[in-house]
Amino acid sequence: MNITNFIEKAINLDVNWRHYDFFDTIDELKILFKVSYEPSVEKIAMIELSNNIVGYINSNYPFVFIEDKFLPELKNILYKYNYIQYISIDSVNHKYLSIDRALYDKYFNYLENTDRFSAEDFYFYNIT
């Protein structure tokens, strides 16, 4: 699944994400999920439910990787942030995502294969 359009839309949005809305969404997600995030170190927060990682939320740009079965709950919790780009995935570790290499290289850390990676790969390459 090519995620270039989702990421490009998130990057080009003119919203107060990085300095305010991201932190507000973290607080709101804690209603249902456990959210792990170290503000001084990390650029991506981990979304967990019952000790299982079910998604990731980027702190610099408003996009979320979320497993399909949790998308309705996530959208319900974050309804007022209708600009968030949701990348619905079947599993955080399924390597079936792709993104335009030039776009990726311009905004994110090195990723060996932009033609086949998982949400988990994106997290590990871009967490710091």
mmCIF file of C-alpha atoms in Angstrom:
data_model
loop_
_atom_site.group_PDB
_atom_site.id
_atom_site.type_symbol
_atom_site.label_atom_id
_atom_site.label_comp_id
_atom_site.label_asym_id
_atom_site.label_seq_id
_atom_site.Cartn_x
_atom_site.Cartn_y
_atom_site.Cartn_z
ATOM 1 C CA MET A 1 0.000 0.000 0.000
ATOM 2 C CA ASN A 2 1.479 3.314 -1.062
ATOM 3 C CA ILE A 3 1.233 5.905 1.727
ATOM 4 C CA THR A 4 2.786 8.834 -0.161
ATOM 5 C CA ASN A 5 -0.488 10.782 -0.475
ATOM 6 C CA PHE A 6 -1.304 10.426 3.236
ATOM 7 C CA ILE A 7 2.154 11.609 4.283
ATOM 8 C CA GLU A 8 2.265 14.423 1.736
ATOM 9 C CA LYS A 9 -1.123 15.744 2.918
ATOM 10 C CA ALA A 10 0.009 15.631 6.552
ATOM 11 C CA ILE A 11 3.256 17.467 5.774
ATOM 12 C CA ASN A 12 1.486 20.206 3.817
ATOM 13 C CA LEU A 13 -1.201 20.954 6.409
ATOM 14 C CA ASP A 14 -1.038 24.355 8.068
ATOM 15 C CA VAL A 15 -2.098 23.355 11.576
ATOM 16 C CA ASN A 16 -0.748 23.731 15.092
ATOM 17 C CA TRP A 17 0.187 20.064 15.380
ATOM 18 C CA ARG A 18 3.758 19.932 16.642
ATOM 19 C CA HIS A 19 3.378 22.477 19.437
ATOM 20 C CA TYR A 20 -0.117 21.825 20.733
ATOM 21 C CA ASP A 21 -2.523 19.420 19.020
ATOM 22 C CA PHE A 22 -0.147 16.444 19.143
ATOM 23 C CA PHE A 23 0.059 16.629 22.941
ATOM 24 C CA ASP A 24 -3.695 17.097 23.220
ATOM 25 C CA THR A 25 -4.289 13.986 21.100
ATOM 26 C CA ILE A 26 -1.925 11.991 23.327
ATOM 27 C CA ASP A 27 -3.986 12.964 26.374
ATOM 28 C CA GLU A 28 -7.240 12.091 24.632
ATOM 29 C CA LEU A 29 -5.961 8.732 23.387
ATOM 30 C CA LYS A 30 -5.152 7.766 26.975
ATOM 31 C CA ILE A 31 -8.904 7.361 27.530
ATOM 32 C CA LEU A 32 -8.724 3.977 25.805
ATOM 33 C CA PHE A 33 -5.087 3.303 24.909
ATOM 34 C CA LYS A 34 -1.713 3.344 26.591
ATOM 35 C CA VAL A 35 0.493 5.878 24.819
ATOM 36 C CA SER A 36 4.275 5.740 25.217
ATOM 37 C CA TYR A 37 6.154 8.897 24.320
ATOM 38 C CA GLU A 38 9.320 10.577 25.574
ATOM 39 C CA PRO A 39 8.994 14.243 24.450
ATOM 40 C CA SER A 40 12.631 15.243 24.743
ATOM 41 C CA VAL A 41 13.862 12.236 22.764
ATOM 42 C CA GLU A 42 11.213 10.702 20.509
ATOM 43 C CA LYS A 43 9.425 11.892 17.364
ATOM 44 C CA ILE A 44 6.856 9.091 17.330
ATOM 45 C CA ALA A 45 4.505 7.891 20.064
ATOM 46 C CA MET A 46 3.557 4.237 20.427
ATOM 47 C CA ILE A 47 -0.133 3.359 20.823
ATOM 48 C CA GLU A 48 -0.813 0.196 22.843
ATOM 49 C CA LEU A 49 -3.817 -1.784 23.983
ATOM 50 C CA SER A 50 -3.575 -4.814 26.293
ATOM 51 C CA ASN A 51 0.234 -4.790 26.035
ATOM 52 C CA ASN A 52 0.093 -4.986 22.220
ATOM 53 C CA ILE A 53 1.319 -2.236 19.926
ATOM 54 C CA VAL A 54 -1.580 -1.255 17.666
ATOM 55 C CA GLY A 55 -0.276 1.956 16.123
ATOM 56 C CA TYR A 56 2.046 4.936 16.037
ATOM 57 C CA ILE A 57 1.443 8.682 15.950
ATOM 58 C CA ASN A 58 3.987 11.126 14.553
ATOM 59 C CA SER A 59 4.828 14.216 16.604
ATOM 60 C CA ASN A 60 6.034 16.380 13.711
ATOM 61 C CA TYR A 61 3.218 15.770 11.229
ATOM 62 C CA PRO A 62 -0.430 14.797 11.821
ATOM 63 C CA PHE A 63 -0.506 11.192 10.668
ATOM 64 C CA VAL A 64 -1.212 7.957 12.470
ATOM 65 C CA PHE A 65 -0.531 4.338 11.638
ATOM 66 C CA ILE A 66 -3.333 2.315 13.234
ATOM 67 C CA GLU A 67 -4.449 -1.295 12.927
ATOM 68 C CA ASP A 68 -7.759 -1.587 11.035
ATOM 69 C CA LYS A 69 -9.792 -2.930 13.931
ATOM 70 C CA PHE A 70 -8.944 0.095 16.113
ATOM 71 C CA LEU A 71 -9.539 2.794 13.500
ATOM 72 C CA PRO A 72 -13.189 3.489 14.454
ATOM 73 C CA GLU A 73 -12.301 3.979 18.149
ATOM 74 C CA LEU A 74 -9.347 6.192 17.291
ATOM 75 C CA LYS A 75 -11.393 8.383 14.937
ATOM 76 C CA ASN A 76 -14.143 8.618 17.539
ATOM 77 C CA ILE A 77 -11.715 9.806 20.217
ATOM 78 C CA LEU A 78 -9.937 12.249 17.900
ATOM 79 C CA TYR A 79 -13.025 13.459 16.004
ATOM 80 C CA LYS A 80 -12.214 17.160 16.450
ATOM 81 C CA TYR A 81 -8.898 16.727 14.615
ATOM 82 C CA ASN A 82 -10.493 16.008 11.260
ATOM 83 C CA TYR A 83 -7.260 16.849 9.447
ATOM 84 C CA ILE A 84 -5.302 13.878 10.838
ATOM 85 C CA GLN A 85 -4.244 11.437 8.142
ATOM 86 C CA TYR A 86 -5.085 7.899 9.238
ATOM 87 C CA ILE A 87 -3.061 5.116 7.674
ATOM 88 C CA SER A 88 -5.123 2.015 8.335
ATOM 89 C CA ILE A 89 -2.976 -1.131 8.437
ATOM 90 C CA ASP A 90 -3.707 -4.795 9.071
ATOM 91 C CA SER A 91 -0.704 -5.171 11.399
ATOM 92 C CA VAL A 92 2.096 -2.908 12.623
ATOM 93 C CA ASN A 93 4.702 -5.431 11.486
ATOM 94 C CA HIS A 94 3.329 -6.379 8.041
ATOM 95 C CA LYS A 95 5.846 -5.204 5.416
ATOM 96 C CA TYR A 96 3.520 -4.009 2.666
ATOM 97 C CA LEU A 97 3.839 -0.225 2.838
ATOM 98 C CA SER A 98 5.656 1.953 0.313
ATOM 99 C CA ILE A 99 6.386 5.664 -0.080
ATOM 100 C CA ASP A 100 8.000 7.913 -2.658
ATOM 101 C CA ARG A 101 11.761 7.853 -1.963
ATOM 102 C CA ALA A 102 12.297 11.587 -2.631
ATOM 103 C CA LEU A 103 9.500 12.630 -0.266
ATOM 104 C CA TYR A 104 10.678 10.230 2.425
ATOM 105 C CA ASP A 105 14.321 11.314 2.195
ATOM 106 C CA LYS A 106 13.376 14.991 2.408
ATOM 107 C CA TYR A 107 11.450 14.707 5.689
ATOM 108 C CA PHE A 108 12.484 11.533 7.504
ATOM 109 C CA ASN A 109 15.497 9.505 8.631
ATOM 110 C CA TYR A 110 17.147 6.873 6.475
ATOM 111 C CA LEU A 111 15.025 3.860 5.521
ATOM 112 C CA GLU A 112 16.720 1.136 3.518
ATOM 113 C CA ASN A 113 13.711 0.056 1.475
ATOM 114 C CA THR A 114 10.933 2.567 0.787
ATOM 115 C CA ASP A 115 9.201 0.043 -1.474
ATOM 116 C CA ARG A 116 8.473 -2.492 1.254
ATOM 117 C CA PHE A 117 8.367 -1.663 4.944
ATOM 118 C CA SER A 118 6.054 -1.915 7.948
ATOM 119 C CA ALA A 119 4.692 0.724 10.316
ATOM 120 C CA GLU A 120 7.043 -0.775 12.891
ATOM 121 C CA ASP A 121 10.005 -0.196 10.519
ATOM 122 C CA PHE A 122 8.932 3.429 10.065
ATOM 123 C CA TYR A 123 8.806 3.799 13.844
ATOM 124 C CA PHE A 124 12.249 2.307 14.466
ATOM 125 C CA TYR A 125 13.953 4.351 11.746
ATOM 126 C CA ASN A 126 12.316 7.612 12.824
ATOM 127 C CA ILE A 127 11.797 7.422 16.570
ATOM 128 C CA THR A 128 14.660 9.824 17.367
#
